[in-house]
Amino acid sequence: EAGVTQFPSHSVIEKGQTVTLRCDPISGHDNLYWYRRVMGKEIKFLLHFVKESKQDESGMPNNRFLAERTGGTYSTLKVQPAELEDSGVYFCASSKPGLAGAYNEQFFGPGTRLTVL
Amino acid sequence: ILNVEQSPQSLHVQEGDSTNFTCSFPSSNFYALHWYRWETAKSPEALFVMTLNGDEKKKGRISATLNTKEGYSYLYIKGSQPEDSATYLCAPLNYGGSQGNLIFGKGTKLSVKP
């Protein structure tokens, strides 16, 4: 079974540019999560999809961040325009469906390391 | 907002040593606690999902216990090996059911010297 994949693995952009990160969850996993780790800090929740619907986006820092999951399969996270403080590692995770979804193991991708210069 | 504390921040041990570290969290409104093992540049790997007070789980040389009444969980590694070197993260849920998301601690970075 293929794991969670993320693309690109690294991205270096200049302040003001746009970047789009992609996550492909494990097939059949309805739950998809985005997290971010800024250097030296803990991993922080950004948002949670159940299929194509946003279940919780309380962790999104501001309206420069836009996440989509059209068709309920892969997801994209766009940052536009990027700022210096957006640098960090962006993780995607997926878990099996169900009413008790929060108790299910979350499978993480390797992350996308974003550097904004 | 949950406040999750992990201690120590880092730990250096010799191969063969047994070790343990702590995750502290608010004991009220507990739903579940996840433990992850994370090697830099790799995916965080789920170790355990713990839900009940007194839970004790084991995977090989790694085990974990949970005390929800006092708000802590211990992770134990018996006979540490160099390949155990990683950051160990704990993450309680902020809600149960289908809505919860993980609140991560900063982790304990373990280095095992051969």
mmCIF file of N, CA and C in Angstrom, chain A residues 6-11 89 110-114:
data_model
loop_
_atom_site.group_PDB
_atom_site.id
_atom_site.type_symbol
_atom_site.label_atom_id
_atom_site.label_comp_id
_atom_site.label_asym_id
_atom_site.label_seq_id
_atom_site.Cartn_x
_atom_site.Cartn_y
_atom_site.Cartn_z
ATOM 1 N N GLN A 6 3.868 13.705 -0.884
ATOM 2 C CA GLN A 6 3.774 15.149 -0.961
ATOM 3 C C GLN A 6 4.749 15.646 -2.030
ATOM 4 N N PHE A 7 4.320 16.707 -2.703
ATOM 5 C CA PHE A 7 5.140 17.289 -3.755
ATOM 6 C C PHE A 7 5.025 18.801 -3.699
ATOM 7 N N PRO A 8 6.117 19.555 -3.869
ATOM 8 C CA PRO A 8 7.486 19.054 -3.982
ATOM 9 C C PRO A 8 8.050 18.721 -2.599
ATOM 10 N N SER A 9 9.239 18.170 -2.576
ATOM 11 C CA SER A 9 9.872 17.896 -1.283
ATOM 12 C C SER A 9 10.494 19.176 -0.717
ATOM 13 N N HIS A 10 10.979 20.014 -1.611
ATOM 14 C CA HIS A 10 11.543 21.295 -1.217
ATOM 15 C C HIS A 10 11.049 22.375 -2.174
ATOM 16 N N SER A 11 10.877 23.587 -1.649
ATOM 17 C CA SER A 11 10.538 24.714 -2.498
ATOM 18 C C SER A 11 11.187 25.964 -1.921
ATOM 19 N N VAL A 89 8.206 23.437 7.464
ATOM 20 C CA VAL A 89 7.882 22.156 6.844
ATOM 21 C C VAL A 89 6.377 21.944 6.926
ATOM 22 N N PRO A 110 6.089 12.831 4.011
ATOM 23 C CA PRO A 110 7.440 13.272 4.402
ATOM 24 C C PRO A 110 7.567 14.779 4.548
ATOM 25 N N GLY A 111 6.546 15.517 4.126
ATOM 26 C CA GLY A 111 6.582 16.966 4.267
ATOM 27 C C GLY A 111 7.160 17.671 3.064
ATOM 28 N N THR A 112 6.793 18.938 2.937
ATOM 29 C CA THR A 112 7.405 19.848 1.956
ATOM 30 C C THR A 112 8.110 20.931 2.740
ATOM 31 N N ARG A 113 9.412 21.062 2.486
ATOM 32 C CA ARG A 113 10.169 22.120 3.162
ATOM 33 C C ARG A 113 10.087 23.386 2.321
ATOM 34 N N LEU A 114 9.431 24.402 2.853
ATOM 35 C CA LEU A 114 9.262 25.675 2.147
ATOM 36 C C LEU A 114 10.191 26.719 2.732
#
